[in-house]
Amino acid sequence: MIKKAVIPAAGYGTRFLPITKAIPKEMLPIIDRPTIEFIVNEAKASGIEDILIIVSSNKNAIVDYFDYNIELETILKLKGKEALYQKVHGIAEGINIYFVRQKEQLGLGHAVLQAEAFVGNEPFAVLLGDDLYVGKNKPALKELIDVYENKKASILGTMEVSLENTPKYGICDPKSIEGNTMLLKGVVEKPNKEDAPSRHAIGGRYILTPAIFNILKTQQKGFGGEIQLTDAILNLMTSEDVYATSLQAKRYDVGSKIDYIEAIIDFALEEPTL
Ligand code: UTP
């Protein structure tokens, strides 16, 4: 069973500057709750018990959000605002959340490496802190965990993108395809569209075996001068099978402005008072 999850949330969020100078992009609100809370709830609904959030020195708002605010809660209680108190006090109840700082933003692969001591020697989930999924029947991560139960190997969650958009993503190179799931022979981070091996893009959800950590320790910088998780996954394929499965849940890359706006509108349309 997959019981541990890692949420990397230490990046600079440059696509959202200047607001991300002071507010972590993972804290940008989808109306009245931050993106990262939806991601934590997805993990919880998928059976995860322990979450490690990778933060950096200017991301203390994330740590504060998942803590109690005793002063505020006391005032809400004193004023008889029980419903509001429950709303504030009940954030991420029933799941253990831990934090570690990535001291330098050397890339997603380097961020995941910070989770080695927390994860130990078991397979674990990675949910990117700016990829929001809304599943009709089940949470996106549960879709991956169900495939893991069958394959007992690393699995990447994917979605289909247009050829024009392949340079924005990690792209899968399938060896064989069986229904929604494919065995991979390669992955490439942000290829030129002429070089894209498929239109199956990695969408911010992963199940990884702990073998990834030894690879990450020696992984050289790749695209953008960053230590890329995709490059480490490509190396993992030389010793283990790695699969990808196309996720049914709808994805919003809330690190991009257009998806952020779409997420807010979709969430508002689901809320009768709005
Ligand atoms: P992104 O590349 O989308 O995030 O990384 P970014 O670098 O913060 O954003 P832009 O592109 O400059 O706008 C995906 C996830 O990995 C985390 C980010 O916080 C994000 O949730 N990340 C990235 C880290 O934790 N550490 C890093 O060094 C890089």
PDB file of C-alpha atoms and ligand atoms in Angstrom:
ATOM      1  CA  MET A   1       0.000   0.000   0.000  1.00  0.00           C
ATOM      2  CA  ILE A   2       1.124   3.563  -0.683  1.00  0.00           C
ATOM      3  CA  LYS A   3       0.911   5.467   2.607  1.00  0.00           C
ATOM      4  CA  LYS A   4       3.404   8.307   2.149  1.00  0.00           C
ATOM      5  CA  ALA A   5       3.253  11.272  -0.202  1.00  0.00           C
ATOM      6  CA  VAL A   6       5.594  14.128  -1.038  1.00  0.00           C
ATOM      7  CA  ILE A   7       4.396  17.534  -2.240  1.00  0.00           C
ATOM      8  CA  PRO A   8       7.229  19.667  -3.699  1.00  0.00           C
ATOM      9  CA  ALA A   9       6.269  23.307  -3.152  1.00  0.00           C
ATOM     10  CA  ALA A  10       9.639  25.067  -2.957  1.00  0.00           C
ATOM     11  CA  GLY A  11       9.828  26.556  -6.478  1.00  0.00           C
ATOM     12  CA  TYR A  12       9.962  30.285  -7.250  1.00  0.00           C
ATOM     13  CA  GLY A  13       6.687  30.402  -9.198  1.00  0.00           C
ATOM     14  CA  THR A  14       8.135  32.858 -11.705  1.00  0.00           C
ATOM     15  CA  ARG A  15       5.119  32.596 -14.024  1.00  0.00           C
ATOM     16  CA  PHE A  16       3.085  34.301 -11.306  1.00  0.00           C
ATOM     17  CA  LEU A  17       5.475  37.105 -10.371  1.00  0.00           C
ATOM     18  CA  PRO A  18       5.169  39.626  -8.818  1.00  0.00           C
ATOM     19  CA  ILE A  19       2.496  38.107  -6.479  1.00  0.00           C
ATOM     20  CA  THR A  20       4.705  35.053  -5.784  1.00  0.00           C
ATOM     21  CA  LYS A  21       7.319  37.416  -4.370  1.00  0.00           C
ATOM     22  CA  ALA A  22       5.216  37.457  -1.190  1.00  0.00           C
ATOM     23  CA  ILE A  23       2.651  34.644  -1.591  1.00  0.00           C
ATOM     24  CA  PRO A  24       3.662  31.087  -2.488  1.00  0.00           C
ATOM     25  CA  LYS A  25       1.907  30.033  -5.687  1.00  0.00           C
ATOM     26  CA  GLU A  26       0.664  26.917  -3.872  1.00  0.00           C
ATOM     27  CA  MET A  27      -1.223  29.328  -1.562  1.00  0.00           C
ATOM     28  CA  LEU A  28      -3.026  31.189  -4.369  1.00  0.00           C
ATOM     29  CA  PRO A  29      -6.712  30.797  -3.528  1.00  0.00           C
ATOM     30  CA  ILE A  30      -9.286  28.864  -5.481  1.00  0.00           C
ATOM     31  CA  ILE A  31     -11.945  31.206  -4.043  1.00  0.00           C
ATOM     32  CA  ASP A  32     -11.377  30.683  -0.304  1.00  0.00           C
ATOM     33  CA  ARG A  33      -8.973  27.767  -0.012  1.00  0.00           C
ATOM     34  CA  PRO A  34      -5.398  27.471  -1.311  1.00  0.00           C
ATOM     35  CA  THR A  35      -4.546  25.033  -4.090  1.00  0.00           C
ATOM     36  CA  ILE A  36      -2.299  23.007  -1.819  1.00  0.00           C
ATOM     37  CA  GLU A  37      -5.207  22.183   0.505  1.00  0.00           C
ATOM     38  CA  PHE A  38      -7.057  20.512  -2.385  1.00  0.00           C
ATOM     39  CA  ILE A  39      -3.905  18.524  -3.129  1.00  0.00           C
ATOM     40  CA  VAL A  40      -3.542  17.431   0.509  1.00  0.00           C
ATOM     41  CA  ASN A  41      -7.217  16.401   0.491  1.00  0.00           C
ATOM     42  CA  GLU A  42      -6.718  14.410  -2.717  1.00  0.00           C
ATOM     43  CA  ALA A  43      -3.864  12.525  -1.050  1.00  0.00           C
ATOM     44  CA  LYS A  44      -5.971  11.868   2.038  1.00  0.00           C
ATOM     45  CA  ALA A  45      -8.933  10.629  -0.038  1.00  0.00           C
ATOM     46  CA  SER A  46      -6.503   8.278  -1.829  1.00  0.00           C
ATOM     47  CA  GLY A  47      -5.459   6.577   1.415  1.00  0.00           C
ATOM     48  CA  ILE A  48      -2.266   8.536   2.157  1.00  0.00           C
ATOM     49  CA  GLU A  49      -1.496   8.835   5.888  1.00  0.00           C
ATOM     50  CA  ASP A  50       1.708  10.926   5.965  1.00  0.00           C
ATOM     51  CA  ILE A  51       2.598  13.887   3.763  1.00  0.00           C
ATOM     52  CA  LEU A  52       5.918  15.692   3.494  1.00  0.00           C
ATOM     53  CA  ILE A  53       5.671  19.171   1.985  1.00  0.00           C
ATOM     54  CA  ILE A  54       8.947  20.486   0.540  1.00  0.00           C
ATOM     55  CA  VAL A  55       9.129  24.226   1.221  1.00  0.00           C
ATOM     56  CA  SER A  56      11.702  27.010   1.025  1.00  0.00           C
ATOM     57  CA  SER A  57      12.541  30.010   3.167  1.00  0.00           C
ATOM     58  CA  ASN A  58       9.784  32.247   1.735  1.00  0.00           C
ATOM     59  CA  LYS A  59       7.035  29.627   1.972  1.00  0.00           C
ATOM     60  CA  ASN A  60       6.199  29.947   5.659  1.00  0.00           C
ATOM     61  CA  ALA A  61       2.585  30.776   4.765  1.00  0.00           C
ATOM     62  CA  ILE A  62       2.153  27.101   3.825  1.00  0.00           C
ATOM     63  CA  VAL A  63       3.434  25.916   7.206  1.00  0.00           C
ATOM     64  CA  ASP A  64       1.179  28.420   9.015  1.00  0.00           C
ATOM     65  CA  TYR A  65      -1.878  27.416   7.008  1.00  0.00           C
ATOM     66  CA  PHE A  66      -1.700  23.791   8.157  1.00  0.00           C
ATOM     67  CA  ASP A  67      -1.100  24.765  11.805  1.00  0.00           C
ATOM     68  CA  TYR A  68      -3.759  25.764  14.325  1.00  0.00           C
ATOM     69  CA  ASN A  69      -4.217  29.511  14.812  1.00  0.00           C
ATOM     70  CA  ILE A  70      -5.149  29.450  18.499  1.00  0.00           C
ATOM     71  CA  GLU A  71      -5.801  33.197  18.799  1.00  0.00           C
ATOM     72  CA  LEU A  72      -8.195  33.274  15.846  1.00  0.00           C
ATOM     73  CA  GLU A  73      -9.902  30.046  16.923  1.00  0.00           C
ATOM     74  CA  THR A  74     -10.389  31.328  20.489  1.00  0.00           C
ATOM     75  CA  ILE A  75     -11.997  34.528  19.196  1.00  0.00           C
ATOM     76  CA  LEU A  76     -14.313  32.618  16.844  1.00  0.00           C
ATOM     77  CA  LYS A  77     -15.370  30.384  19.770  1.00  0.00           C
ATOM     78  CA  LEU A  78     -15.920  33.372  22.100  1.00  0.00           C
ATOM     79  CA  LYS A  79     -18.096  35.071  19.477  1.00  0.00           C
ATOM     80  CA  GLY A  80     -20.148  31.890  19.034  1.00  0.00           C
ATOM     81  CA  LYS A  81     -19.041  31.487  15.393  1.00  0.00           C
ATOM     82  CA  GLU A  82     -18.984  27.712  15.623  1.00  0.00           C
ATOM     83  CA  ALA A  83     -19.305  26.983  11.880  1.00  0.00           C
ATOM     84  CA  LEU A  84     -16.385  29.283  11.046  1.00  0.00           C
ATOM     85  CA  TYR A  85     -14.368  27.787  13.892  1.00  0.00           C
ATOM     86  CA  GLN A  86     -14.927  24.281  12.488  1.00  0.00           C
ATOM     87  CA  LYS A  87     -13.930  25.488   9.013  1.00  0.00           C
ATOM     88  CA  VAL A  88     -10.645  26.918  10.298  1.00  0.00           C
ATOM     89  CA  HIS A  89      -9.836  24.220  12.842  1.00  0.00           C
ATOM     90  CA  GLY A  90     -10.679  21.288  10.564  1.00  0.00           C
ATOM     91  CA  ILE A  91      -8.126  22.036   7.818  1.00  0.00           C
ATOM     92  CA  ALA A  92      -6.385  18.811   6.760  1.00  0.00           C
ATOM     93  CA  GLU A  93      -7.712  16.925   9.765  1.00  0.00           C
ATOM     94  CA  GLY A  94      -6.880  13.223   9.931  1.00  0.00           C
ATOM     95  CA  ILE A  95      -3.602  13.321   8.024  1.00  0.00           C
ATOM     96  CA  ASN A  96      -0.056  13.889   9.298  1.00  0.00           C
ATOM     97  CA  ILE A  97       1.788  16.746   7.617  1.00  0.00           C
ATOM     98  CA  TYR A  98       5.538  17.277   7.890  1.00  0.00           C
ATOM     99  CA  PHE A  99       7.757  19.934   6.345  1.00  0.00           C
ATOM    100  CA  VAL A 100      11.327  20.142   5.171  1.00  0.00           C
ATOM    101  CA  ARG A 101      13.141  23.003   3.484  1.00  0.00           C
ATOM    102  CA  GLN A 102      14.881  22.658   0.162  1.00  0.00           C
ATOM    103  CA  LYS A 103      17.703  25.102   0.849  1.00  0.00           C
ATOM    104  CA  GLU A 104      18.455  25.842  -2.807  1.00  0.00           C
ATOM    105  CA  GLN A 105      15.966  25.619  -5.681  1.00  0.00           C
ATOM    106  CA  LEU A 106      18.014  23.246  -7.819  1.00  0.00           C
ATOM    107  CA  GLY A 107      15.015  21.648  -9.521  1.00  0.00           C
ATOM    108  CA  LEU A 108      12.157  19.213  -8.978  1.00  0.00           C
ATOM    109  CA  GLY A 109      14.473  16.188  -8.801  1.00  0.00           C
ATOM    110  CA  HIS A 110      16.488  17.877  -6.067  1.00  0.00           C
ATOM    111  CA  ALA A 111      13.258  18.769  -4.230  1.00  0.00           C
ATOM    112  CA  VAL A 112      12.153  15.118  -4.230  1.00  0.00           C
ATOM    113  CA  LEU A 113      15.595  14.067  -2.946  1.00  0.00           C
ATOM    114  CA  GLN A 114      14.872  16.061   0.237  1.00  0.00           C
ATOM    115  CA  ALA A 115      12.225  13.413   1.048  1.00  0.00           C
ATOM    116  CA  GLU A 116      14.646  10.480   1.304  1.00  0.00           C
ATOM    117  CA  ALA A 117      14.720  10.209   5.121  1.00  0.00           C
ATOM    118  CA  PHE A 118      10.939  10.653   5.348  1.00  0.00           C
ATOM    119  CA  VAL A 119      10.174   8.010   2.712  1.00  0.00           C
ATOM    120  CA  GLY A 120      12.687   5.353   3.788  1.00  0.00           C
ATOM    121  CA  ASN A 121      12.560   2.157   1.774  1.00  0.00           C
ATOM    122  CA  GLU A 122       9.028   2.045   0.436  1.00  0.00           C
ATOM    123  CA  PRO A 123       7.235   3.216  -2.697  1.00  0.00           C
ATOM    124  CA  PHE A 124       5.696   6.663  -2.340  1.00  0.00           C
ATOM    125  CA  ALA A 125       3.550   9.214  -4.145  1.00  0.00           C
ATOM    126  CA  VAL A 126       4.584  12.633  -5.479  1.00  0.00           C
ATOM    127  CA  LEU A 127       1.943  15.308  -6.081  1.00  0.00           C
ATOM    128  CA  LEU A 128       3.174  18.600  -7.537  1.00  0.00           C
ATOM    129  CA  GLY A 129       2.049  21.551  -5.455  1.00  0.00           C
ATOM    130  CA  ASP A 130       0.660  23.480  -8.422  1.00  0.00           C
ATOM    131  CA  ASP A 131      -1.218  20.699 -10.241  1.00  0.00           C
ATOM    132  CA  LEU A 132      -4.837  20.559  -9.177  1.00  0.00           C
ATOM    133  CA  TYR A 133      -6.964  17.562 -10.163  1.00  0.00           C
ATOM    134  CA  VAL A 134     -10.707  17.123  -9.892  1.00  0.00           C
ATOM    135  CA  GLY A 135     -11.839  13.516 -10.267  1.00  0.00           C
ATOM    136  CA  LYS A 136     -15.476  12.636 -11.029  1.00  0.00           C
ATOM    137  CA  ASN A 137     -15.385   9.102  -9.647  1.00  0.00           C
ATOM    138  CA  LYS A 138     -12.112   8.933  -7.764  1.00  0.00           C
ATOM    139  CA  PRO A 139      -9.192  11.199  -6.876  1.00  0.00           C
ATOM    140  CA  ALA A 140      -6.382  11.332  -9.453  1.00  0.00           C
ATOM    141  CA  LEU A 141      -3.847   9.826  -7.052  1.00  0.00           C
ATOM    142  CA  LYS A 142      -6.186   6.880  -6.305  1.00  0.00           C
ATOM    143  CA  GLU A 143      -6.248   6.153 -10.063  1.00  0.00           C
ATOM    144  CA  LEU A 144      -2.449   5.819  -9.917  1.00  0.00           C
ATOM    145  CA  ILE A 145      -2.478   3.786  -6.717  1.00  0.00           C
ATOM    146  CA  ASP A 146      -4.944   1.318  -8.287  1.00  0.00           C
ATOM    147  CA  VAL A 147      -2.534   0.762 -11.195  1.00  0.00           C
ATOM    148  CA  TYR A 148       0.338   0.417  -8.719  1.00  0.00           C
ATOM    149  CA  GLU A 149      -1.527  -2.360  -6.873  1.00  0.00           C
ATOM    150  CA  ASN A 150      -1.531  -4.294 -10.135  1.00  0.00           C
ATOM    151  CA  LYS A 151       1.959  -3.499 -11.485  1.00  0.00           C
ATOM    152  CA  LYS A 152       3.979  -2.984  -8.268  1.00  0.00           C
ATOM    153  CA  ALA A 153       6.268  -0.582 -10.165  1.00  0.00           C
ATOM    154  CA  SER A 154       6.756   3.159 -10.633  1.00  0.00           C
ATOM    155  CA  ILE A 155       3.813   4.830 -12.434  1.00  0.00           C
ATOM    156  CA  LEU A 156       3.502   8.309 -13.935  1.00  0.00           C
ATOM    157  CA  GLY A 157       0.126  10.009 -14.347  1.00  0.00           C
ATOM    158  CA  THR A 158      -0.307  11.455 -17.847  1.00  0.00           C
ATOM    159  CA  MET A 159      -2.660  13.434 -20.034  1.00  0.00           C
ATOM    160  CA  GLU A 160      -2.762  13.902 -23.781  1.00  0.00           C
ATOM    161  CA  VAL A 161      -1.559  17.299 -25.065  1.00  0.00           C
ATOM    162  CA  SER A 162      -1.352  18.795 -28.561  1.00  0.00           C
ATOM    163  CA  LEU A 163       1.934  18.441 -30.424  1.00  0.00           C
ATOM    164  CA  GLU A 164       2.423  22.229 -30.088  1.00  0.00           C
ATOM    165  CA  ASN A 165       2.282  21.894 -26.305  1.00  0.00           C
ATOM    166  CA  THR A 166       4.741  18.994 -25.953  1.00  0.00           C
ATOM    167  CA  PRO A 167       7.701  21.387 -25.307  1.00  0.00           C
ATOM    168  CA  LYS A 168       6.023  22.417 -22.025  1.00  0.00           C
ATOM    169  CA  TYR A 169       6.013  18.943 -20.451  1.00  0.00           C
ATOM    170  CA  GLY A 170       7.866  15.760 -19.648  1.00  0.00           C
ATOM    171  CA  ILE A 171       6.812  13.470 -22.530  1.00  0.00           C
ATOM    172  CA  CYS A 172       6.507   9.664 -22.425  1.00  0.00           C
ATOM    173  CA  ASP A 173       7.995   7.252 -24.949  1.00  0.00           C
ATOM    174  CA  PRO A 174       5.841   4.103 -24.804  1.00  0.00           C
ATOM    175  CA  LYS A 175       7.206   0.601 -25.404  1.00  0.00           C
ATOM    176  CA  SER A 176       3.818  -1.127 -25.256  1.00  0.00           C
ATOM    177  CA  ILE A 177       0.272   0.057 -24.533  1.00  0.00           C
ATOM    178  CA  GLU A 178      -2.458  -1.877 -22.741  1.00  0.00           C
ATOM    179  CA  GLY A 179      -5.733   0.070 -22.333  1.00  0.00           C
ATOM    180  CA  ASN A 180      -4.995   3.290 -20.435  1.00  0.00           C
ATOM    181  CA  THR A 181      -1.621   2.072 -19.198  1.00  0.00           C
ATOM    182  CA  MET A 182       1.709   1.870 -21.023  1.00  0.00           C
ATOM    183  CA  LEU A 183       5.104   0.402 -20.266  1.00  0.00           C
ATOM    184  CA  LEU A 184       7.714   3.055 -20.990  1.00  0.00           C
ATOM    185  CA  LYS A 185      11.028   2.875 -22.797  1.00  0.00           C
ATOM    186  CA  GLY A 186      11.812   6.542 -22.220  1.00  0.00           C
ATOM    187  CA  VAL A 187      10.758   9.983 -21.004  1.00  0.00           C
ATOM    188  CA  VAL A 188      12.096  13.315 -22.155  1.00  0.00           C
ATOM    189  CA  GLU A 189      11.770  16.676 -20.383  1.00  0.00           C
ATOM    190  CA  LYS A 190      10.378  19.500 -22.532  1.00  0.00           C
ATOM    191  CA  PRO A 191      11.381  18.172 -26.006  1.00  0.00           C
ATOM    192  CA  ASN A 192      11.212  20.237 -29.187  1.00  0.00           C
ATOM    193  CA  LYS A 193       7.917  19.292 -30.800  1.00  0.00           C
ATOM    194  CA  GLU A 194       9.811  17.586 -33.677  1.00  0.00           C
ATOM    195  CA  ASP A 195      11.481  15.310 -31.118  1.00  0.00           C
ATOM    196  CA  ALA A 196       8.434  14.529 -28.945  1.00  0.00           C
ATOM    197  CA  PRO A 197       8.114  10.716 -28.799  1.00  0.00           C
ATOM    198  CA  SER A 198       4.334  10.921 -28.130  1.00  0.00           C
ATOM    199  CA  ARG A 199       1.674  13.351 -26.919  1.00  0.00           C
ATOM    200  CA  HIS A 200       1.443  11.675 -23.480  1.00  0.00           C
ATOM    201  CA  ALA A 201       2.566  14.373 -21.033  1.00  0.00           C
ATOM    202  CA  ILE A 202       3.441  13.813 -17.365  1.00  0.00           C
ATOM    203  CA  GLY A 203       0.912  15.745 -15.305  1.00  0.00           C
ATOM    204  CA  GLY A 204       2.252  16.161 -11.790  1.00  0.00           C
ATOM    205  CA  ARG A 205       1.312  12.825 -10.194  1.00  0.00           C
ATOM    206  CA  TYR A 206       3.775   9.984  -9.664  1.00  0.00           C
ATOM    207  CA  ILE A 207       4.231   6.755  -7.746  1.00  0.00           C
ATOM    208  CA  LEU A 208       7.958   6.074  -7.396  1.00  0.00           C
ATOM    209  CA  THR A 209      10.024   3.296  -5.912  1.00  0.00           C
ATOM    210  CA  PRO A 210      12.718   4.360  -3.400  1.00  0.00           C
ATOM    211  CA  ALA A 211      15.429   3.394  -5.942  1.00  0.00           C
ATOM    212  CA  ILE A 212      14.890   6.902  -7.338  1.00  0.00           C
ATOM    213  CA  PHE A 213      16.843   8.431  -4.425  1.00  0.00           C
ATOM    214  CA  ASN A 214      20.214   6.868  -5.267  1.00  0.00           C
ATOM    215  CA  ILE A 215      19.752   8.014  -8.852  1.00  0.00           C
ATOM    216  CA  LEU A 216      18.836  11.562  -7.793  1.00  0.00           C
ATOM    217  CA  LYS A 217      21.982  11.810  -5.662  1.00  0.00           C
ATOM    218  CA  THR A 218      24.180  11.682  -8.753  1.00  0.00           C
ATOM    219  CA  GLN A 219      21.737  13.120 -11.295  1.00  0.00           C
ATOM    220  CA  GLN A 220      23.349  15.863 -13.369  1.00  0.00           C
ATOM    221  CA  LYS A 221      21.578  19.098 -14.220  1.00  0.00           C
ATOM    222  CA  GLY A 222      19.352  18.831 -17.278  1.00  0.00           C
ATOM    223  CA  PHE A 223      16.823  21.100 -19.003  1.00  0.00           C
ATOM    224  CA  GLY A 224      16.968  24.672 -17.677  1.00  0.00           C
ATOM    225  CA  GLY A 225      20.088  23.898 -15.637  1.00  0.00           C
ATOM    226  CA  GLU A 226      17.885  22.085 -13.062  1.00  0.00           C
ATOM    227  CA  ILE A 227      18.107  18.598 -11.565  1.00  0.00           C
ATOM    228  CA  GLN A 228      15.113  17.095 -13.338  1.00  0.00           C
ATOM    229  CA  LEU A 229      12.945  14.335 -11.902  1.00  0.00           C
ATOM    230  CA  THR A 230      12.177  13.221 -15.472  1.00  0.00           C
ATOM    231  CA  ASP A 231      15.888  12.551 -16.137  1.00  0.00           C
ATOM    232  CA  ALA A 232      16.133  10.464 -12.957  1.00  0.00           C
ATOM    233  CA  ILE A 233      13.032   8.480 -13.991  1.00  0.00           C
ATOM    234  CA  LEU A 234      14.687   7.793 -17.360  1.00  0.00           C
ATOM    235  CA  ASN A 235      17.685   6.390 -15.462  1.00  0.00           C
ATOM    236  CA  LEU A 236      15.366   4.331 -13.243  1.00  0.00           C
ATOM    237  CA  MET A 237      14.134   2.559 -16.406  1.00  0.00           C
ATOM    238  CA  THR A 238      17.545   0.945 -16.889  1.00  0.00           C
ATOM    239  CA  SER A 239      16.989  -1.143 -13.728  1.00  0.00           C
ATOM    240  CA  GLU A 240      13.178  -1.282 -13.250  1.00  0.00           C
ATOM    241  CA  ASP A 241       9.949  -1.205 -15.248  1.00  0.00           C
ATOM    242  CA  VAL A 242       8.255   2.200 -15.252  1.00  0.00           C
ATOM    243  CA  TYR A 243       4.645   2.603 -16.402  1.00  0.00           C
ATOM    244  CA  ALA A 244       2.439   5.564 -17.259  1.00  0.00           C
ATOM    245  CA  THR A 245      -1.318   5.731 -17.057  1.00  0.00           C
ATOM    246  CA  SER A 246      -3.614   8.342 -18.490  1.00  0.00           C
ATOM    247  CA  LEU A 247      -5.588   9.994 -15.708  1.00  0.00           C
ATOM    248  CA  GLN A 248      -9.342  10.496 -16.053  1.00  0.00           C
ATOM    249  CA  ALA A 249      -9.504  13.348 -13.520  1.00  0.00           C
ATOM    250  CA  LYS A 250      -9.462  16.897 -14.906  1.00  0.00           C
ATOM    251  CA  ARG A 251      -6.151  18.720 -14.430  1.00  0.00           C
ATOM    252  CA  TYR A 252      -5.534  22.400 -13.848  1.00  0.00           C
ATOM    253  CA  ASP A 253      -1.928  23.633 -13.891  1.00  0.00           C
ATOM    254  CA  VAL A 254      -2.623  26.433 -11.460  1.00  0.00           C
ATOM    255  CA  GLY A 255       0.973  27.643 -11.888  1.00  0.00           C
ATOM    256  CA  SER A 256      -0.264  28.963 -15.258  1.00  0.00           C
ATOM    257  CA  LYS A 257      -2.637  31.935 -15.349  1.00  0.00           C
ATOM    258  CA  ILE A 258      -5.157  30.496 -17.801  1.00  0.00           C
ATOM    259  CA  ASP A 259      -5.637  27.233 -15.874  1.00  0.00           C
ATOM    260  CA  TYR A 260      -5.821  29.165 -12.605  1.00  0.00           C
ATOM    261  CA  ILE A 261      -8.685  31.280 -13.931  1.00  0.00           C
ATOM    262  CA  GLU A 262     -10.438  28.186 -15.325  1.00  0.00           C
ATOM    263  CA  ALA A 263     -10.148  26.416 -11.960  1.00  0.00           C
ATOM    264  CA  ILE A 264     -11.734  29.335 -10.133  1.00  0.00           C
ATOM    265  CA  ILE A 265     -14.613  29.566 -12.621  1.00  0.00           C
ATOM    266  CA  ASP A 266     -15.247  25.795 -12.542  1.00  0.00           C
ATOM    267  CA  PHE A 267     -15.203  25.735  -8.734  1.00  0.00           C
ATOM    268  CA  ALA A 268     -17.554  28.730  -8.575  1.00  0.00           C
ATOM    269  CA  LEU A 269     -19.977  27.042 -10.986  1.00  0.00           C
ATOM    270  CA  GLU A 270     -20.148  24.091  -8.560  1.00  0.00           C
ATOM    271  CA  GLU A 271     -21.012  26.393  -5.638  1.00  0.00           C
ATOM    272  CA  PRO A 272     -24.721  27.348  -5.559  1.00  0.00           C
ATOM    273  CA  THR A 273     -24.171  30.519  -3.461  1.00  0.00           C
ATOM    274  CA  LEU A 274     -21.907  31.892  -6.217  1.00  0.00           C
TER     275      LEU A 274
HETATM  276  P1  UTP B   1       7.508  24.290 -11.584  1.00  0.00           P
HETATM  277  O1  UTP B   1       8.618  24.426 -12.524  1.00  0.00           O
HETATM  278  O2  UTP B   1       6.103  24.264 -12.091  1.00  0.00           O
HETATM  279  O3  UTP B   1       7.542  25.418 -10.463  1.00  0.00           O
HETATM  280  O4  UTP B   1       7.765  23.033 -10.649  1.00  0.00           O
HETATM  281  P2  UTP B   1       8.279  26.776 -10.324  1.00  0.00           P
HETATM  282  O5  UTP B   1       9.685  26.674 -10.745  1.00  0.00           O
HETATM  283  O6  UTP B   1       7.990  27.211  -8.931  1.00  0.00           O
HETATM  284  O7  UTP B   1       7.368  27.700 -11.267  1.00  0.00           O
HETATM  285  P3  UTP B   1       7.697  28.605 -12.511  1.00  0.00           P
HETATM  286  O8  UTP B   1       7.827  27.664 -13.655  1.00  0.00           O
HETATM  287  O9  UTP B   1       8.923  29.381 -12.164  1.00  0.00           O
HETATM  288  O10 UTP B   1       6.470  29.481 -12.617  1.00  0.00           O
HETATM  289  C1  UTP B   1       6.772  22.094 -10.266  1.00  0.00           C
HETATM  290  C2  UTP B   1       6.689  21.937  -8.763  1.00  0.00           C
HETATM  291  O11 UTP B   1       7.960  21.639  -8.212  1.00  0.00           O
HETATM  292  C3  UTP B   1       8.302  22.530  -7.178  1.00  0.00           C
HETATM  293  C4  UTP B   1       7.436  23.768  -7.424  1.00  0.00           C
HETATM  294  O12 UTP B   1       7.155  24.429  -6.197  1.00  0.00           O
HETATM  295  C5  UTP B   1       6.188  23.197  -8.066  1.00  0.00           C
HETATM  296  O13 UTP B   1       5.217  22.833  -7.107  1.00  0.00           O
HETATM  297  N1  UTP B   1       9.761  22.796  -7.205  1.00  0.00           N
HETATM  298  C6  UTP B   1      10.382  23.200  -8.348  1.00  0.00           C
HETATM  299  C7  UTP B   1      10.481  22.652  -6.044  1.00  0.00           C
HETATM  300  O14 UTP B   1       9.927  22.287  -4.982  1.00  0.00           O
HETATM  301  N2  UTP B   1      11.824  22.918  -6.052  1.00  0.00           N
HETATM  302  C8  UTP B   1      12.470  23.309  -7.177  1.00  0.00           C
HETATM  303  O15 UTP B   1      13.712  23.524  -7.120  1.00  0.00           O
HETATM  304  C9  UTP B   1      11.722  23.461  -8.353  1.00  0.00           C
END
